[in-house]
Coordinates of C-alpha atoms in Angstrom, one line a residue:
E17 CA 63.7 30.1 19.2
H18 CA 60.2 28.6 19.5
E19 CA 57.9 27.5 22.2
S20 CA 56.1 24.1 22.3
P21 CA 52.4 23.7 23.3
D22 CA 53.5 22.7 26.8
G23 CA 55.6 25.8 27.2
I24 CA 59.0 24.4 26.6
K25 CA 61.4 26.4 24.4
Y26 CA 63.1 24.7 21.5
Y27 CA 65.3 25.9 18.6
Y28 CA 64.9 25.2 14.9
N29 CA 67.6 25.5 12.2
A30 CA 65.9 26.4 9.0
I31 CA 69.0 25.4 6.9
L32 CA 69.6 22.0 8.4
K33 CA 65.9 21.4 9.0
E34 CA 66.8 20.3 12.6
S35 CA 65.3 21.2 16.0
T36 CA 66.7 20.9 19.5
Y37 CA 65.8 21.9 23.0
D38 CA 69.4 23.0 23.7
K39 CA 70.2 26.5 22.9
P40 CA 72.9 26.6 20.2
E41 CA 76.3 28.1 21.0
C42 CA 75.9 30.7 18.4
L43 CA 73.0 32.2 20.4
Q44 CA 75.0 32.1 23.7
N45 CA 77.3 34.9 24.9
P46 CA 80.7 34.0 26.4
S47 CA 79.6 34.6 30.0
S48 CA 76.5 32.5 29.6
S49 CA 78.5 29.8 27.8
S50 CA 80.8 29.3 30.7
E51 CA 77.9 29.3 33.1
N52 CA 76.2 26.6 31.0
N53 CA 79.4 24.5 30.9
N54 CA 79.6 24.7 34.7
K55 CA 75.9 23.8 34.9
E56 CA 76.3 20.8 32.5
E57 CA 79.2 19.6 34.6
F58 CA 77.1 19.9 37.7
Q59 CA 74.2 18.1 36.1
S60 CA 76.5 15.4 34.8
E61 CA 77.5 14.7 38.3
K62 CA 74.0 15.0 39.7
E63 CA 71.5 12.4 38.8
R64 CA 68.8 13.6 36.4
T65 CA 65.2 12.4 36.5
W66 CA 63.5 11.4 33.2
S67 CA 59.8 12.1 32.7
E68 CA 57.1 10.7 30.5
I69 CA 55.0 13.6 29.3
L70 CA 51.7 13.6 27.3
D71 CA 51.6 16.0 24.3
P72 CA 48.0 17.3 24.3
S73 CA 48.1 18.2 20.7
T74 CA 48.7 14.7 19.4
G75 CA 47.8 12.5 22.4
N76 CA 51.3 10.8 22.2
Y77 CA 53.9 10.7 25.0
Y78 CA 57.5 12.0 24.7
Y79 CA 60.4 11.6 27.2
S80 CA 62.6 14.3 28.7
D81 CA 65.2 14.6 31.5
G82 CA 65.0 18.4 31.5
V83 CA 67.9 18.7 28.9
T84 CA 67.2 16.0 26.3
T85 CA 63.8 15.3 24.8
T86 CA 62.9 12.5 22.5
W87 CA 59.7 10.9 21.1
D88 CA 61.3 7.4 21.3
K89 CA 60.9 5.5 24.5
P90 CA 64.4 4.7 25.9
D91 CA 65.4 1.0 25.9
W92 CA 66.1 1.2 29.6
W93 CA 62.8 2.9 30.5
D94 CA 61.2 -0.2 31.9
K95 CA 64.4 -1.5 33.6
E96 CA 65.0 -0.9 37.2
D97 CA 68.8 -0.5 36.9
H98 CA 69.3 1.8 33.9
R99 CA 72.6 3.3 35.0
G100 CA 75.9 1.6 34.9
G101 CA 76.6 2.6 38.4
G102 CA 73.3 1.2 39.6
G103 CA 72.3 4.6 41.1
N104 CA 68.7 5.2 42.0
T105 CA 66.7 8.1 40.4
K106 CA 63.2 9.3 40.7
R107 CA 60.9 8.6 37.7
K108 CA 58.5 11.4 36.9
H109 CA 55.3 10.8 35.0
T110 CA 53.3 13.8 33.8
T111 CA 49.6 12.9 33.4
P112 CA 47.3 14.5 30.8
N113 CA 45.8 16.8 33.4
G114 CA 49.2 18.3 34.2
H115 CA 50.0 16.6 37.5
E116 CA 53.4 15.1 38.0
E117 CA 53.8 11.7 39.6
Y118 CA 56.9 10.0 40.9
D119 CA 57.7 6.4 41.6
S120 CA 60.6 4.6 43.3
S121 CA 61.8 2.7 40.2
S122 CA 65.4 3.0 39.3
T123 CA 65.8 5.1 36.1
P124 CA 69.1 5.4 34.2
R125 CA 70.6 8.7 33.6
K126 CA 71.5 8.7 30.0
K127 CA 71.8 11.8 28.0
R128 CA 70.2 11.5 24.5
K129 CA 69.5 14.4 22.3
S130 CA 67.0 14.0 19.4
T131 CA 68.4 16.9 17.5
S132 CA 69.5 15.1 14.4
K133 CA 67.6 15.1 11.1
E134 CA 67.3 11.3 11.4
D135 CA 65.4 11.5 14.7
S136 CA 63.1 14.2 13.3
H137 CA 62.2 12.1 10.3
E138 CA 61.5 9.1 12.5
S139 CA 58.9 11.0 14.4
T140 CA 57.2 12.8 11.4
D141 CA 57.4 10.4 8.5
F142 CA 54.1 8.8 7.2
Q143 CA 53.7 5.6 5.4
N144 CA 51.2 6.9 2.9
K145 CA 49.1 10.0 2.0
A146 CA 46.0 8.6 3.8
E147 CA 48.0 8.5 7.0
A148 CA 49.2 12.1 6.4
I149 CA 45.7 13.3 5.7
A150 CA 44.4 11.7 8.9
A151 CA 47.2 13.3 10.9
F152 CA 46.5 16.7 9.2
K153 CA 42.8 16.5 10.1
G154 CA 43.8 15.5 13.7
L155 CA 46.0 18.6 13.9
L156 CA 43.0 20.8 12.7
L157 CA 40.8 19.3 15.4
V158 CA 43.5 19.8 18.2
K159 CA 44.0 23.4 17.1
G160 CA 40.3 24.1 17.2
I161 CA 39.9 25.1 13.6
S162 CA 36.2 26.1 13.1
P163 CA 34.0 25.1 10.2
I164 CA 34.0 28.6 8.8
M165 CA 37.6 29.5 9.2
K166 CA 39.5 30.6 6.1
W167 CA 42.6 28.8 4.8
N168 CA 45.0 31.7 5.7
D169 CA 43.8 31.9 9.2
S170 CA 44.2 28.1 9.6
V171 CA 47.8 28.4 8.3
K172 CA 48.6 31.1 10.9
I173 CA 47.4 28.9 13.7
C174 CA 48.9 25.6 12.6
S175 CA 52.1 26.4 10.8
S176 CA 54.2 26.6 13.9
D177 CA 53.4 23.0 14.8
M178 CA 55.9 20.4 13.7
R179 CA 53.1 18.1 12.4
W180 CA 52.1 20.8 10.0
K181 CA 55.7 20.9 8.6
A182 CA 55.7 17.1 8.4
C183 CA 52.4 17.1 6.4
E184 CA 53.9 19.8 4.0
K185 CA 56.5 17.2 3.0
V186 CA 53.9 14.7 1.9
L187 CA 50.8 16.7 0.9
A188 CA 50.6 19.4 -1.7
I189 CA 48.8 22.6 -0.9
G190 CA 45.7 21.5 -2.9
E191 CA 45.5 18.2 -0.9
R192 CA 45.7 20.1 2.3
K193 CA 43.0 22.5 1.3
Q194 CA 40.8 19.6 0.3
A195 CA 41.5 17.9 3.6
L196 CA 40.6 21.2 5.4
A197 CA 37.3 21.4 3.4
E198 CA 36.4 17.8 4.3
Y199 CA 37.3 18.4 7.9
Q200 CA 35.2 21.6 8.1
T201 CA 32.2 19.9 6.4
K202 CA 32.3 16.9 8.8
R203 CA 33.0 19.2 11.8
A204 CA 30.0 21.4 10.9
N205 CA 27.7 18.3 10.8
E206 CA 29.1 17.1 14.1
L207 CA 28.5 20.5 15.7
R208 CA 25.0 20.7 14.4
D209 CA 24.3 17.2 15.8
L210 CA 25.7 18.2 19.1
E211 CA 23.7 21.3 19.2
R212 CA 20.5 19.4 18.3
Q213 CA 21.2 16.8 20.9
E214 CA 21.8 19.5 23.4
R215 CA 18.5 21.1 22.6
M216 CA 16.8 17.8 22.9
R217 CA 18.4 17.2 26.3
A218 CA 17.3 20.6 27.5
K219 CA 13.8 20.1 26.2
D220 CA 13.5 16.6 27.8
A221 CA 14.8 18.0 31.1
Y222 CA 12.3 20.8 31.0
L223 CA 9.4 18.4 30.1
Q224 CA 10.4 16.1 32.9
L225 CA 10.2 19.1 35.2
L226 CA 6.7 19.9 34.0
A227 CA 5.6 16.3 34.4
S228 CA 6.9 16.0 37.9
K229 CA 5.8 19.5 39.2
L230 CA 2.6 20.5 37.5
P231 CA 0.3 17.6 38.5
K232 CA 1.2 18.3 42.2
L233 CA 0.4 22.0 42.0
P234 CA -3.0 22.9 43.6
G235 CA -5.6 24.1 41.1
F236 CA -3.6 23.1 38.0
S237 CA -5.7 22.2 35.0
P238 CA -4.3 21.4 31.6
V239 CA -7.2 23.2 30.0
S240 CA -7.4 26.5 31.9
S241 CA -4.0 27.0 33.6
E242 CA -1.7 29.7 32.2
Y243 CA 2.1 29.7 32.1
A244 CA 2.4 32.9 34.2
S245 CA 0.5 31.3 37.1
V246 CA 3.0 28.4 37.4
R247 CA 6.3 30.0 36.4
D248 CA 7.4 30.9 39.9
S249 CA 6.7 27.3 41.1
L250 CA 8.9 25.9 38.3
S251 CA 11.8 28.4 38.4
S252 CA 13.1 27.0 41.7
D253 CA 14.3 23.9 39.8
D254 CA 17.6 24.0 37.8
R255 CA 15.9 22.1 35.0
F256 CA 13.8 25.2 34.4
Y257 CA 16.8 27.0 33.0
A258 CA 17.8 24.2 30.7
V259 CA 15.7 26.0 28.1
D260 CA 17.3 29.4 27.7
S261 CA 14.4 31.3 26.1
E262 CA 11.3 32.4 28.0
D263 CA 9.2 32.1 24.8
K264 CA 10.3 28.5 24.4
R265 CA 9.5 27.7 28.0
A266 CA 5.9 29.1 27.5
R267 CA 5.5 27.2 24.2
L268 CA 6.7 23.9 25.7
F269 CA 4.3 24.5 28.6
H270 CA 1.3 24.9 26.3
E271 CA 2.4 21.9 24.2
Y272 CA 2.6 19.8 27.4
C273 CA -0.9 20.9 28.5
E274 CA -2.3 20.1 25.1
E275 CA -0.7 16.6 25.2
V276 CA -2.1 16.0 28.7
R277 CA -5.5 17.1 27.6
K278 CA -5.4 14.7 24.6
S279 CA -4.2 11.9 26.7
D280 CA -7.1 12.4 29.2
E281 CA -9.5 12.4 26.3
R282 CA -8.0 9.2 24.9
K283 CA -8.3 7.5 28.3
I284 CA -12.0 8.5 28.5
R285 CA -12.7 7.2 25.0
N286 CA -10.9 3.9 25.7
E287 CA -13.0 3.4 28.9
Q288 CA -16.2 4.2 27.0
R289 CA -15.2 1.8 24.2
D290 CA -14.4 -1.0 26.7
A291 CA -17.7 -0.5 28.4
K292 CA -19.6 -0.6 25.1
N293 CA -17.9 -3.7 24.0
S294 CA -18.6 -5.4 27.3
F295 CA -22.3 -4.4 27.0
L296 CA -22.5 -5.7 23.4
T297 CA -21.0 -9.0 24.5
F298 CA -23.7 -9.2 27.2
L299 CA -26.4 -8.5 24.6
K300 CA -25.0 -11.2 22.4
E301 CA -25.2 -13.7 25.2
R302 CA -28.8 -12.8 25.8
E303 CA -29.6 -13.2 22.1
E304 CA -28.1 -16.7 22.1
A305 CA -30.2 -17.5 25.2
G306 CA -33.4 -16.3 23.5
D307 CA -34.0 -13.3 25.6
L308 CA -33.3 -10.9 22.7
T309 CA -34.9 -10.9 19.3
I310 CA -35.5 -8.5 16.4
A311 CA -38.9 -7.7 18.0
S312 CA -37.5 -6.8 21.4
T313 CA -37.7 -3.3 22.9
W314 CA -35.5 -1.9 25.7
N315 CA -38.2 -1.9 28.4
L316 CA -39.4 -5.4 27.5
F317 CA -35.9 -6.7 27.4
L318 CA -35.1 -5.3 30.9
A319 CA -38.4 -6.7 32.2
S320 CA -37.5 -10.2 30.9
L321 CA -34.2 -10.3 32.7
D322 CA -33.8 -11.9 36.2
E323 CA -32.3 -9.9 39.0
S324 CA -29.2 -12.1 38.9
I325 CA -28.7 -11.3 35.2
R326 CA -29.3 -7.6 35.6
S327 CA -26.7 -7.4 38.3
D328 CA -24.0 -8.4 35.8
A329 CA -21.1 -5.9 35.9
R330 CA -21.3 -5.5 32.1
C331 CA -24.9 -4.2 32.4
R332 CA -24.4 -1.7 35.2
V333 CA -24.4 2.0 34.8
S334 CA -21.0 3.7 35.2
A335 CA -19.1 6.9 34.5
A336 CA -18.2 5.4 31.1
M337 CA -21.8 4.3 30.2
S338 CA -25.0 5.9 31.3
D339 CA -28.6 4.7 31.0
E340 CA -29.1 6.6 27.7
D341 CA -25.9 5.0 26.3
Q342 CA -27.2 1.5 27.2
E343 CA -30.5 2.2 25.5
L344 CA -28.8 3.6 22.4
Y345 CA -26.4 0.6 22.2
F346 CA -29.4 -1.7 22.6
A347 CA -31.3 0.0 19.8
D348 CA -28.3 -0.2 17.5
Y349 CA -27.9 -3.9 18.2
V350 CA -31.5 -4.6 17.4
L351 CA -31.3 -2.6 14.2
E352 CA -28.2 -4.7 13.2
L353 CA -30.2 -7.9 13.9
Q354 CA -33.1 -6.6 11.8
A355 CA -30.7 -5.6 9.0
A356 CA -29.1 -9.0 9.1
E357 CA -32.5 -10.7 9.0
D358 CA -33.6 -8.6 6.1
D359 CA -30.4 -9.3 4.3
R360 CA -30.8 -13.0 4.8
R361 CA -34.4 -12.9 3.5
N362 CA -33.3 -10.8 0.5
R363 CA -30.5 -13.3 -0.3
I364 CA -33.0 -16.2 -0.1
R365 CA -35.5 -14.3 -2.3
D366 CA -32.8 -13.3 -4.8
A367 CA -31.5 -16.9 -5.0
R368 CA -35.1 -18.2 -5.5
R369 CA -35.7 -15.5 -8.2
R370 CA -32.5 -16.4 -10.0
A371 CA -33.4 -20.1 -9.9
E372 CA -36.8 -19.5 -11.3
K373 CA -35.4 -17.3 -14.0
A374 CA -33.0 -20.1 -14.9
Q375 CA -35.8 -22.6 -15.0
R376 CA -37.9 -20.4 -17.3
E377 CA -34.9 -20.0 -19.6
E378 CA -34.4 -23.7 -19.7
F379 CA -38.1 -24.1 -20.6
R380 CA -37.8 -21.6 -23.5
D381 CA -34.8 -23.5 -24.8
A382 CA -36.9 -26.6 -24.7
L383 CA -39.6 -24.9 -26.7
R384 CA -37.0 -23.7 -29.3
R385 CA -35.7 -27.3 -29.5
M386 CA -39.2 -28.6 -30.1
A387 CA -39.8 -26.0 -32.8
S388 CA -36.6 -26.9 -34.6
E389 CA -37.8 -30.6 -34.5
G390 CA -41.1 -29.6 -36.0
L391 CA -43.2 -30.4 -32.9
I392 CA -44.2 -26.8 -32.5
L393 CA -45.3 -24.4 -35.3
P394 CA -46.2 -20.7 -35.2
S395 CA -49.8 -21.7 -35.5
S396 CA -49.7 -24.3 -32.7
R397 CA -52.2 -24.2 -29.9
W398 CA -51.4 -25.1 -26.3
R399 CA -54.2 -27.7 -26.0
N400 CA -52.7 -29.5 -29.0
V401 CA -49.1 -29.7 -27.8
E402 CA -49.6 -29.6 -24.0
D403 CA -48.9 -33.3 -23.6
T404 CA -45.8 -33.1 -25.8
V405 CA -44.4 -30.1 -23.9
A406 CA -45.3 -31.6 -20.5
A407 CA -43.2 -34.7 -21.3
D408 CA -40.0 -32.5 -21.2
K409 CA -38.0 -32.4 -18.0
S410 CA -38.0 -28.6 -17.9
H411 CA -41.9 -28.4 -17.6
D412 CA -42.3 -29.5 -14.0
P413 CA -39.9 -27.0 -12.4
V414 CA -41.7 -24.2 -14.2
Q415 CA -45.1 -25.5 -13.3
A416 CA -44.0 -25.6 -9.7
Q417 CA -43.6 -21.8 -9.8
D418 CA -47.2 -21.4 -10.9
R419 CA -49.7 -23.7 -12.6
D420 CA -50.2 -21.4 -15.6
T421 CA -46.6 -20.5 -16.1
P422 CA -45.8 -23.2 -18.8
R423 CA -48.8 -22.1 -20.9
S424 CA -48.0 -18.4 -20.5
L425 CA -44.4 -19.0 -21.6
F426 CA -45.6 -21.1 -24.5
E427 CA -48.1 -18.6 -25.7
D428 CA -45.5 -15.8 -25.5
F429 CA -43.0 -17.9 -27.4
V430 CA -45.5 -18.8 -30.2
G431 CA -46.9 -15.3 -30.3
E432 CA -43.5 -13.7 -30.9
W433 CA -42.6 -16.4 -33.5
S434 CA -45.9 -16.1 -35.3
A435 CA -45.6 -12.3 -35.6
I436 CA -42.1 -12.6 -37.1
F437 CA -43.2 -15.3 -39.5
H438 CA -46.3 -13.3 -40.7
K439 CA -44.1 -10.4 -41.5
D440 CA -41.5 -12.5 -43.3
R441 CA -44.2 -14.5 -45.1
L442 CA -45.7 -11.4 -46.6
F443 CA -42.3 -10.4 -48.1
L444 CA -41.7 -14.0 -49.4
S445 CA -45.1 -14.3 -51.0
Q446 CA -44.5 -11.1 -52.9
L447 CA -41.3 -12.6 -54.4
V448 CA -43.2 -15.9 -55.3
D449 CA -46.3 -14.1 -56.7
A450 CA -44.3 -11.4 -58.6
L451 CA -46.2 -9.6 -61.3
P452 CA -46.9 -9.5 -64.2
K453 CA -46.5 -13.2 -64.3
K454 CA -45.6 -15.9 -61.8
K455 CA -41.9 -16.7 -61.9
I456 CA -41.6 -19.3 -59.0
I457 CA -43.5 -22.5 -59.1
V458 CA -43.3 -25.0 -56.2
T459 CA -44.3 -28.6 -56.6
E460 CA -43.9 -31.7 -54.4
K461 CA -40.6 -32.4 -56.1
T462 CA -39.1 -28.9 -55.7
S463 CA -36.2 -29.0 -53.3
H464 CA -35.5 -26.5 -50.6
D465 CA -32.2 -25.5 -52.2
D466 CA -33.9 -24.9 -55.6
F467 CA -36.6 -22.8 -53.8
V468 CA -33.9 -20.7 -52.1
K469 CA -32.1 -20.2 -55.4
D470 CA -35.3 -19.1 -57.1
L471 CA -35.9 -16.6 -54.4
L472 CA -32.3 -15.2 -54.7
D473 CA -32.7 -14.9 -58.4
E474 CA -36.0 -13.0 -58.0
A475 CA -34.6 -10.7 -55.3
S476 CA -31.4 -9.9 -57.2
H477 CA -33.2 -7.3 -59.3
S478 CA -33.6 -5.1 -56.2
T479 CA -30.9 -4.4 -53.7
E480 CA -33.3 -3.8 -50.9
E481 CA -35.2 -7.0 -51.6
L482 CA -32.0 -9.0 -51.7
R483 CA -30.9 -7.5 -48.4
N484 CA -34.2 -8.3 -46.7
L485 CA -34.1 -11.8 -48.1
K486 CA -30.7 -12.5 -46.7
R487 CA -31.7 -11.1 -43.4
I488 CA -34.6 -13.6 -43.2
M489 CA -32.4 -16.5 -44.3
N490 CA -29.6 -15.7 -41.9
S491 CA -31.8 -14.8 -38.9
T492 CA -30.8 -16.6 -35.7
S493 CA -33.6 -15.4 -33.5
D494 CA -36.2 -17.7 -35.0
P495 CA -36.3 -21.4 -34.1
V496 CA -36.9 -22.3 -37.7
S497 CA -36.2 -20.1 -40.7
S498 CA -39.2 -18.3 -42.2
V499 CA -38.0 -19.4 -45.6
R500 CA -38.1 -23.0 -44.5
L501 CA -41.6 -22.6 -43.0
Y502 CA -42.9 -21.0 -46.2
Y503 CA -41.4 -23.6 -48.4
D504 CA -43.0 -26.4 -46.3
E505 CA -46.4 -24.6 -46.6
L506 CA -46.1 -24.4 -50.4
V507 CA -45.0 -28.0 -50.8
M508 CA -48.0 -29.1 -48.6
S509 CA -50.3 -27.1 -50.7
A510 CA -49.0 -28.7 -53.8
R511 CA -49.3 -32.2 -52.2
D512 CA -52.9 -31.5 -51.2
A513 CA -53.8 -30.3 -54.7
S514 CA -52.2 -33.4 -56.2
E515 CA -54.0 -35.8 -53.9
Q516 CA -57.4 -34.1 -53.9
G517 CA -57.6 -32.9 -57.4
N518 CA -60.4 -30.4 -57.7
R519 CA -62.2 -31.6 -54.5
P520 CA -62.5 -29.1 -51.6
R521 CA -59.7 -29.4 -49.2
S522 CA -60.3 -30.2 -45.5
K523 CA -59.6 -27.6 -42.8
R524 CA -55.9 -27.3 -42.2
R525 CA -53.3 -25.0 -40.7
G526 CA -51.8 -22.5 -43.0
F527 CA -48.2 -22.9 -42.0
G528 CA -47.4 -26.0 -44.0
R529 CA -45.9 -28.2 -41.2
R530 CA -48.3 -30.3 -39.2
V531 CA -47.6 -31.3 -35.6
G532 CA -46.1 -34.8 -35.6
G533 CA -45.7 -34.6 -39.4
S534 CA -49.4 -35.3 -40.3
A535 CA -52.6 -33.3 -40.4
S536 CA -54.4 -33.1 -37.1
P537 CA -58.1 -34.3 -37.2
V538 CA -60.7 -31.6 -36.6
S539 CA -62.1 -32.1 -33.1
S540 CA -65.4 -30.8 -31.8
E541 CA -63.5 -28.2 -29.8
D542 CA -62.6 -26.5 -33.1
E543 CA -66.3 -25.9 -34.0
G544 CA -67.4 -22.3 -33.7
E545 CA -64.0 -21.1 -32.5
I546 CA -62.5 -17.8 -33.4
L547 CA -59.8 -18.2 -36.1
E548 CA -56.4 -16.9 -35.2
D549 CA -53.8 -15.4 -37.5
G550 CA -52.5 -18.1 -39.9
E551 CA -55.6 -20.4 -39.5
V552 CA -57.6 -21.3 -42.6
E553 CA -61.3 -21.6 -42.4
D554 CA -63.0 -24.8 -43.8
N555 CA -64.3 -24.3 -47.3
A556 CA -62.7 -20.9 -47.4
P557 CA -61.5 -19.7 -50.8
T558 CA -57.8 -20.4 -51.2
S559 CA -55.4 -17.6 -51.8
G560 CA -54.3 -16.7 -55.3
K561 CA -51.0 -18.4 -54.5
D562 CA -52.5 -21.7 -53.3
Q563 CA -55.0 -21.7 -56.1
T564 CA -52.2 -21.2 -58.6
V565 CA -50.2 -24.1 -57.1
Q566 CA -53.3 -26.4 -57.3
E567 CA -54.0 -25.5 -60.9
E568 CA -50.4 -26.1 -61.9
S569 CA -50.3 -29.4 -60.0
A570 CA -53.5 -30.5 -61.7
A571 CA -52.2 -29.5 -65.1
Q572 CA -49.0 -31.5 -64.5
T573 CA -50.8 -34.6 -63.2
P574 CA -51.8 -36.1 -66.6
Q575 CA -48.3 -35.6 -67.9
E576 CA -46.9 -37.5 -64.9

């Protein structure tokens, strides 16, 4: 004998696996059996009322007339005349809240007992394991199994339910334990979420109470007010008790006051920012109108404004902008104007400086080009090549910078080149005039390649000399190689010796190449001038090298 969740007793046969709401005859005594027979006969004559009852554990409806109970809805349930005799019966419908309702529809009286094994299977069979697992978890939820309950305790609570037995037929114990673990995990998360939501609702209700009550309290200040001074005023509202802890109430009160204080500060800052932006817009308009320049001061600026302009709302003193604030904003604005003007001037000056630098670089490149063409030598003087240099297109932009700039750049260029050549010439002359006897002889017919070959042969005896010679030959800093200049000088000396014989030579430059390819005539400007490095004085004794070249040329002339 068992009792269903709604309090109705039923009987279960463990051998036949059958259940019934009728008490079996084996459990009845003879006296009670006769009384039940008489009762059944009485009920057979009396019309019975069928009821549709909700099972709270499953949410499904079952049907009962007080004697017979079934999960299947009778075929005649929705028919008005369900009895052969057409008798009228009352139809009872039990709602989920336990109330019984009657209607006037005709209900048949038909005794049907779902005590067979087939009916039991129809109400408990599952189509697959997924459906059985879902039903098992639903049973755990209906029975109120907590997330921390053990397996054995769950069995004690649920094993008497027919759905538990139905699940036993489909699911193994391991599958049921796994379903229990999944249910408890999900249920724990749900309960935590519900608890968190409940706390949030309680907190929101309490904060709404603070927002509605505190601003209306006399003397309340979010900066100085304490929780104890306002507690009694708040406790009269039910929302005060939504938060169950006094410490939490006090903490939320202080958080609310802090947030109100920050909100007030943000509001003041926003008002100050808006006032400042409006005033700066006003200054910008005055600048465009010409009333404000980089030389303006605050007092002069105010004095220059008409009364109608000074009455502009953007220029008025307010709680968000005082006189001192206006003067400070004005000073910052003028400083920005001055900085912008300085930046503009600096950019213009920097652009001009860069352009002038590029012009000077272009002029130097022109000088290098002229040097490579033989128009300029290390011994060239500005007065001798000024017209040639001035004809180049790079001369005028440089002269526009300063009148003396072209000559200064020329003299720097020639000076650097002359210093390098003098150093290289000294080394090359030592190779040509090597002791104890001369090994390199240069005549008019000596080619540059032969001259270079002779130098390499002479320097090959010393690693250091060979390295220095290759450095001179491969130098890219000089417009013309020092080897080439020295070769031209020696060839010119040989040509002069051949043409003049033993006669004294006229004054000439000592670097071999002449400007324009011919010797420059001696002008009156050269008389009495101080000789520079590389210049040869008239009637001056020739060097040992030049004299040797002349003597060798003279000795070879008769043979030629």
